[in-house]
CSV table of C-alpha atoms in Angstrom, one decimal:
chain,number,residue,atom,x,y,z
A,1,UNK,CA,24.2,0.9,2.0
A,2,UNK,CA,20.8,1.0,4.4
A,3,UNK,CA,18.1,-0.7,2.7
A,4,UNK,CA,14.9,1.7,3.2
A,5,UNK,CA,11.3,0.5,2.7
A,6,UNK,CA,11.0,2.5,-0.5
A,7,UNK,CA,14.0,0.3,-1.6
A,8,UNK,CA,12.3,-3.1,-0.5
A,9,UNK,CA,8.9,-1.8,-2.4
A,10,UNK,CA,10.9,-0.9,-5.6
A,11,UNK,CA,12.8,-4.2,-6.0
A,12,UNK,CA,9.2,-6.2,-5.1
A,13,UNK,CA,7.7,-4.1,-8.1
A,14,UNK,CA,11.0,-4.8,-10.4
A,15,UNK,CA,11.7,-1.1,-10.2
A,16,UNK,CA,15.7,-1.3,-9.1
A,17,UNK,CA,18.6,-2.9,-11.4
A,18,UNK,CA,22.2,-2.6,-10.8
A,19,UNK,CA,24.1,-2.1,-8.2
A,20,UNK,CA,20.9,-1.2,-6.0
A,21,UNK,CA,18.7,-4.6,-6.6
A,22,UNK,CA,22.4,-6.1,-5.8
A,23,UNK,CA,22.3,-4.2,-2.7
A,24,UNK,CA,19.2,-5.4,-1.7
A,25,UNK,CA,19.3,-9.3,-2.4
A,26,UNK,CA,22.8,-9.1,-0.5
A,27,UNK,CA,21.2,-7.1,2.7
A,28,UNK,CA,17.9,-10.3,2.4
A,29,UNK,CA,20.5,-12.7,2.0
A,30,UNK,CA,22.6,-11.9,5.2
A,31,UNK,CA,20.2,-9.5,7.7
A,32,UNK,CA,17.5,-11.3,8.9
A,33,UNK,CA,15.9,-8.3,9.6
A,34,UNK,CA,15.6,-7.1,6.2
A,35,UNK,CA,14.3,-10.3,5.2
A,36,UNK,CA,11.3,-9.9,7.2
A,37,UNK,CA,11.0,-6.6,6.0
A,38,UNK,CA,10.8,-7.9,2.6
A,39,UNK,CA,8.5,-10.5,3.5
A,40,UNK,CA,5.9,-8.3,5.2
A,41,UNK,CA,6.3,-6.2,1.8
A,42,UNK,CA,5.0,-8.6,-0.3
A,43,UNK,CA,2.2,-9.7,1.9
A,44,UNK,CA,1.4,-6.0,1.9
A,45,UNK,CA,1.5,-6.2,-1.7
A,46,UNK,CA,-0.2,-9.6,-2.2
A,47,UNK,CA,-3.4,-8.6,-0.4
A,48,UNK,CA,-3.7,-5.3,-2.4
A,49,UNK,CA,-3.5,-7.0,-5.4
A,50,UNK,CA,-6.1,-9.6,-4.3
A,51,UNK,CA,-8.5,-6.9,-2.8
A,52,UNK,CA,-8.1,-5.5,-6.3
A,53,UNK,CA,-8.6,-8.1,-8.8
A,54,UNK,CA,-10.5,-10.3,-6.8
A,55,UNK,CA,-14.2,-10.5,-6.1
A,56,UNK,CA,-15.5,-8.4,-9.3
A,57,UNK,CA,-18.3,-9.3,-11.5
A,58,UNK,CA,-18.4,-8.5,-15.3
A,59,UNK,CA,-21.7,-9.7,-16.2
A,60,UNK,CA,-24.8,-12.2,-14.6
A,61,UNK,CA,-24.5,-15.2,-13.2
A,62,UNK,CA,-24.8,-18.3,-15.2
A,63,UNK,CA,-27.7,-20.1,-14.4
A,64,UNK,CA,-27.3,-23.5,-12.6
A,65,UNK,CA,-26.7,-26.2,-14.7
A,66,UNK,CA,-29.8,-28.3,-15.2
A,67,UNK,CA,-27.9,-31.2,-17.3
A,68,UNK,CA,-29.5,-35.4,-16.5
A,69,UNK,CA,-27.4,-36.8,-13.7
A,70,UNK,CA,-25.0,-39.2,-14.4
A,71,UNK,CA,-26.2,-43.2,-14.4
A,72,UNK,CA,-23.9,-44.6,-11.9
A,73,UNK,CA,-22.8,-48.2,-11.3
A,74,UNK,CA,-23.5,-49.8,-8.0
A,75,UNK,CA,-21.1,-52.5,-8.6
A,76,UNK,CA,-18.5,-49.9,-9.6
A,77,UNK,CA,-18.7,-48.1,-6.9
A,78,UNK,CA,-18.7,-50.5,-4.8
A,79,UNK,CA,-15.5,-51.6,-5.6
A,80,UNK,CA,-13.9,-48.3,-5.3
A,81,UNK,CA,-15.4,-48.1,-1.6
A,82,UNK,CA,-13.4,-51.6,-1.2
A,83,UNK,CA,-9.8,-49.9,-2.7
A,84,UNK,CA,-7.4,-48.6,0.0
A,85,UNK,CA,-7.2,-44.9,0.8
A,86,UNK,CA,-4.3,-43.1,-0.4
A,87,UNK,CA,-2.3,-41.5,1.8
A,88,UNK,CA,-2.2,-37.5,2.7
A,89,UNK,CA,1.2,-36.1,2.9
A,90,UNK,CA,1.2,-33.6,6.1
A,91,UNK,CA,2.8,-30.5,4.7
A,92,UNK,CA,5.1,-28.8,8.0
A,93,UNK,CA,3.3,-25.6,9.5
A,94,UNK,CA,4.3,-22.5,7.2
A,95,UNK,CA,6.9,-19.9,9.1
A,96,UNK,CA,4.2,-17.9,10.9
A,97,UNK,CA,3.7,-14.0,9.4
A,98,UNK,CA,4.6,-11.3,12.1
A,99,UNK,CA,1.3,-10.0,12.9
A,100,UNK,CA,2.7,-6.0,12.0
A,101,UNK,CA,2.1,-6.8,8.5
A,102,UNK,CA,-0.3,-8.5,8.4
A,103,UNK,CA,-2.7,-5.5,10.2
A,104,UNK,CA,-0.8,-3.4,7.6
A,105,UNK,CA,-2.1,-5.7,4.7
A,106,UNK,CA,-5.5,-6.2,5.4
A,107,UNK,CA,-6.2,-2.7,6.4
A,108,UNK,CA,-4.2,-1.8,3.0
A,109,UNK,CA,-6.2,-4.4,1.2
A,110,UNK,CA,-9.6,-3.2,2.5
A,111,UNK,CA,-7.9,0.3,1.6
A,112,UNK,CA,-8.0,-0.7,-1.7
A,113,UNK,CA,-11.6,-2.0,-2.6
A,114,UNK,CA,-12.9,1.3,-1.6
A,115,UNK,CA,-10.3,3.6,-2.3
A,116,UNK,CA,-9.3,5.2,1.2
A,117,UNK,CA,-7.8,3.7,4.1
A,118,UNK,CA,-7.9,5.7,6.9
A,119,UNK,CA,-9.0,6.4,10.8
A,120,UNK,CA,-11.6,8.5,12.2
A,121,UNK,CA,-10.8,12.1,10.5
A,122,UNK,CA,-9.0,14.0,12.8
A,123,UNK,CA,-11.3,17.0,13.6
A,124,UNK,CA,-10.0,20.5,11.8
A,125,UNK,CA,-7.6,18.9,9.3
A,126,UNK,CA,-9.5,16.6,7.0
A,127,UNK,CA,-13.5,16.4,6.7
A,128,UNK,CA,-15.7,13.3,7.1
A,129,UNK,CA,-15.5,12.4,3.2
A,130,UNK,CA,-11.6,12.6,3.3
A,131,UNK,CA,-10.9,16.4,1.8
A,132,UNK,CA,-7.9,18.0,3.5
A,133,UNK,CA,-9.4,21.4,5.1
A,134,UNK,CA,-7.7,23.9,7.6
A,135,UNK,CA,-4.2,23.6,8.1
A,136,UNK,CA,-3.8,20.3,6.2
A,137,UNK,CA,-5.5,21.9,2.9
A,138,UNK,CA,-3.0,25.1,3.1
A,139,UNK,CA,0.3,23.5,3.8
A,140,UNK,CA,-0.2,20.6,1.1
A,141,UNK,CA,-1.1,23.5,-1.7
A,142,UNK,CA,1.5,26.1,-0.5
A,143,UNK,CA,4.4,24.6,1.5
A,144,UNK,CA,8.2,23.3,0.1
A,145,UNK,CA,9.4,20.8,1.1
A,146,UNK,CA,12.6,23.1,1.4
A,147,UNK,CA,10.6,25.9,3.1
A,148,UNK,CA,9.5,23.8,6.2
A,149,UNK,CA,11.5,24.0,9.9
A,150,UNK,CA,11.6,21.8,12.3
A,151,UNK,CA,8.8,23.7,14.6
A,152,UNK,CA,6.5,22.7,11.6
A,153,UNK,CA,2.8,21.7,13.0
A,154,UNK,CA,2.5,19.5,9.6
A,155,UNK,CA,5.1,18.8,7.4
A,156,UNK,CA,5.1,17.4,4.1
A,157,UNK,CA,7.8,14.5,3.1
A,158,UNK,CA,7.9,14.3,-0.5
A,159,UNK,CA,6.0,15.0,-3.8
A,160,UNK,CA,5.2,12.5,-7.1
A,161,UNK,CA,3.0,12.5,-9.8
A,162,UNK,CA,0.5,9.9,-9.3
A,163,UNK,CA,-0.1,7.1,-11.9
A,164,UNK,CA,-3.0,9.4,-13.3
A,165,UNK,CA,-0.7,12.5,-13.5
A,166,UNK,CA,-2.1,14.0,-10.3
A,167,UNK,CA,0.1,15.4,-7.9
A,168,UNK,CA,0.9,13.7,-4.6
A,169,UNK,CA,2.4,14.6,-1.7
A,170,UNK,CA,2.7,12.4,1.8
A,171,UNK,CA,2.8,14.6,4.9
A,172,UNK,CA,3.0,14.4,9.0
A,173,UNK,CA,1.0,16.1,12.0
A,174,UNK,CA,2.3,17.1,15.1
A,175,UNK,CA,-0.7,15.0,16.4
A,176,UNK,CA,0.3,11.8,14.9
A,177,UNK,CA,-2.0,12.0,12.0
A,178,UNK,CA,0.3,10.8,8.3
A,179,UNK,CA,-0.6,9.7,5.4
A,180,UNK,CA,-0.9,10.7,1.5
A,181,UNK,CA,-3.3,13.7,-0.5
A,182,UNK,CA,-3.1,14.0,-4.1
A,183,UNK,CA,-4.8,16.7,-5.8
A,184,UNK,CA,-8.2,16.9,-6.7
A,185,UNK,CA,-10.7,19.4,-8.3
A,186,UNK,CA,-9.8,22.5,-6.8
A,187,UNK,CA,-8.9,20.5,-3.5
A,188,UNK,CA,-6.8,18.0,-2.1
A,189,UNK,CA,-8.5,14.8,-1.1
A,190,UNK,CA,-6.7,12.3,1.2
A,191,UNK,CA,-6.2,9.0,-0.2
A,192,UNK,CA,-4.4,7.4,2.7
A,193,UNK,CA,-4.3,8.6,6.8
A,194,UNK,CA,-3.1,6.7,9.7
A,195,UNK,CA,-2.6,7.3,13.2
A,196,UNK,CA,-0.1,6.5,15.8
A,197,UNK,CA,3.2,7.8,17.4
A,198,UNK,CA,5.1,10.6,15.5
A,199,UNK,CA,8.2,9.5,13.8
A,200,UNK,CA,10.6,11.4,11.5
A,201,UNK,CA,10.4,8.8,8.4
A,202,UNK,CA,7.4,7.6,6.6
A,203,UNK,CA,5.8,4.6,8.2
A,204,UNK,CA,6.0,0.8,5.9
A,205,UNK,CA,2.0,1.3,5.6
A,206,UNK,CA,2.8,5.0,4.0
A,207,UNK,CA,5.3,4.0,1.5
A,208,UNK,CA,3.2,1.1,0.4
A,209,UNK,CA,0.3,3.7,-0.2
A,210,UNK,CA,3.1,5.9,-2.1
A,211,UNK,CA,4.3,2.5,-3.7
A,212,UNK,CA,0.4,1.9,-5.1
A,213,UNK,CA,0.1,5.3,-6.4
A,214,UNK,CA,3.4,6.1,-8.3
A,215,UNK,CA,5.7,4.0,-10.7
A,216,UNK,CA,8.4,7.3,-10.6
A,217,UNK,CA,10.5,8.6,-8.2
A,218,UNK,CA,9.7,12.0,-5.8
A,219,UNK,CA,10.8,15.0,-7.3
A,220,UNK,CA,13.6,17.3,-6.6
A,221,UNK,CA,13.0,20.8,-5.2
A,222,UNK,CA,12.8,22.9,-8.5
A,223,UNK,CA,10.3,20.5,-9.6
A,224,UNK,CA,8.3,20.9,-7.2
A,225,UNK,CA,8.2,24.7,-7.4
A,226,UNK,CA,7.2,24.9,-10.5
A,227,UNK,CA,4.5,22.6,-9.6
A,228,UNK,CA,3.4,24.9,-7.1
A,229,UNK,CA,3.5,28.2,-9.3
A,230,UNK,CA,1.3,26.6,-11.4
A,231,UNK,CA,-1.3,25.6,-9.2
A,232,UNK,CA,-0.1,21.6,-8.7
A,233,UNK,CA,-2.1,21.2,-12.3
């Protein structure tokens, strides 16, 4: 069995059982390669959950304490100047994190304290505050998945409902622009774009955006027609 990403971001959330989570702790176990793969999963994972949860205030700061200082003992700590050091046991340099993941981590990570991560809109597809126009706009609101050929200028890859009930849908540019819209208003808004080379399969920084957003699976094709007769509502 290949073990995808969306596999490795299922198990990491506790979302395979069975023969697949059997499938994949076999494949970590014996393929190096899919090891790492995990590995940079959960870093991915580790800083979106820390850009999330960390750093918030719920109310004002506590004034400083103002209590008496403490009456100290000269004598005291005198002698505990005089008592031998204990020793500080050297832990061994942690395996080193391929640097892949961790630029797909902190840009995921800063992704999520302001809710978009994404490059400099590409120019005709998306606007400046991240709503899909043109092209983009069309295709996400009237294109199958089914309906698409392989001369396709943008195609889209798969559609979910979003944690929120919105519909999502991931999608690819001829000129290397991916990433993720859900629907919005009467619009689609893009929640996560990246740049780079074209490939055929969703990059590890996609399906961790898909991965945030959904706790389901993509739906199959009739699904998703009904979901466009009736307006992706």
């Amino acid at each position: 069995m290949k073990i995808t990403d969306e596999m490795l971001v299922a198990y990491l959330k506790g979302g395979l059982a069975g023969e697949d989570r059997a499938a994949v702790e076999a494949a970590v176990a014996a393929d190096p390669e899919v090891a790492e793969r995990l590995r940079g999963h959960r870093v991915i994972g580790d800083l979106m959950h820390g850009a999330l949860s960390g750093g918030r205030v719920d109310g004002p700061e506590a004034p400083p304490s103002r209590a008496a200082a403490p009456v100290v003992s000269l004598q005291a700590a005198r002698a505990r100047r005089a008592e031998p050091k204990p020793k500080v046991a050297i832990k061994p340099p942690a395996r080193p994190i391929d640097p892949r993941w961790l630029t797909i981590g902190l840009s995921l990570a800063a992704g999520a304290v302001i809710g978009l991560f994404v490059p400099r809109p590409e120019s005709g597809l998306m606007t400046g505050r991240m709503e899909a126009t043109g092209p983009l706009a069309a295709t996400l609101q009237t294109r199958l998945a089914a309906e698409q050929g392989e001369e396709a200028s943008i195609r889209i890859g798969r559609s979910f409902r979003s944690k929120t009930g919105a519909w999502c849908r991931t999608f690819s540019a001829r000129d290397s622009l991916a990433g993720v819209a859900c629907r919005e208003g009467d619009g689609w808004r893009v929640r996560m774009a990246e740049t780079g080379p074209a490939t055929s399969q969703p990059s590890a920084a996609v399906l961790a955006a898909v991965g945030g957003l959904t706790d389901g699976k993509p739906v199959d094709s009739a699904a998703e027609t009904r979901a466009r007769a009736s307006g992706w509502r």
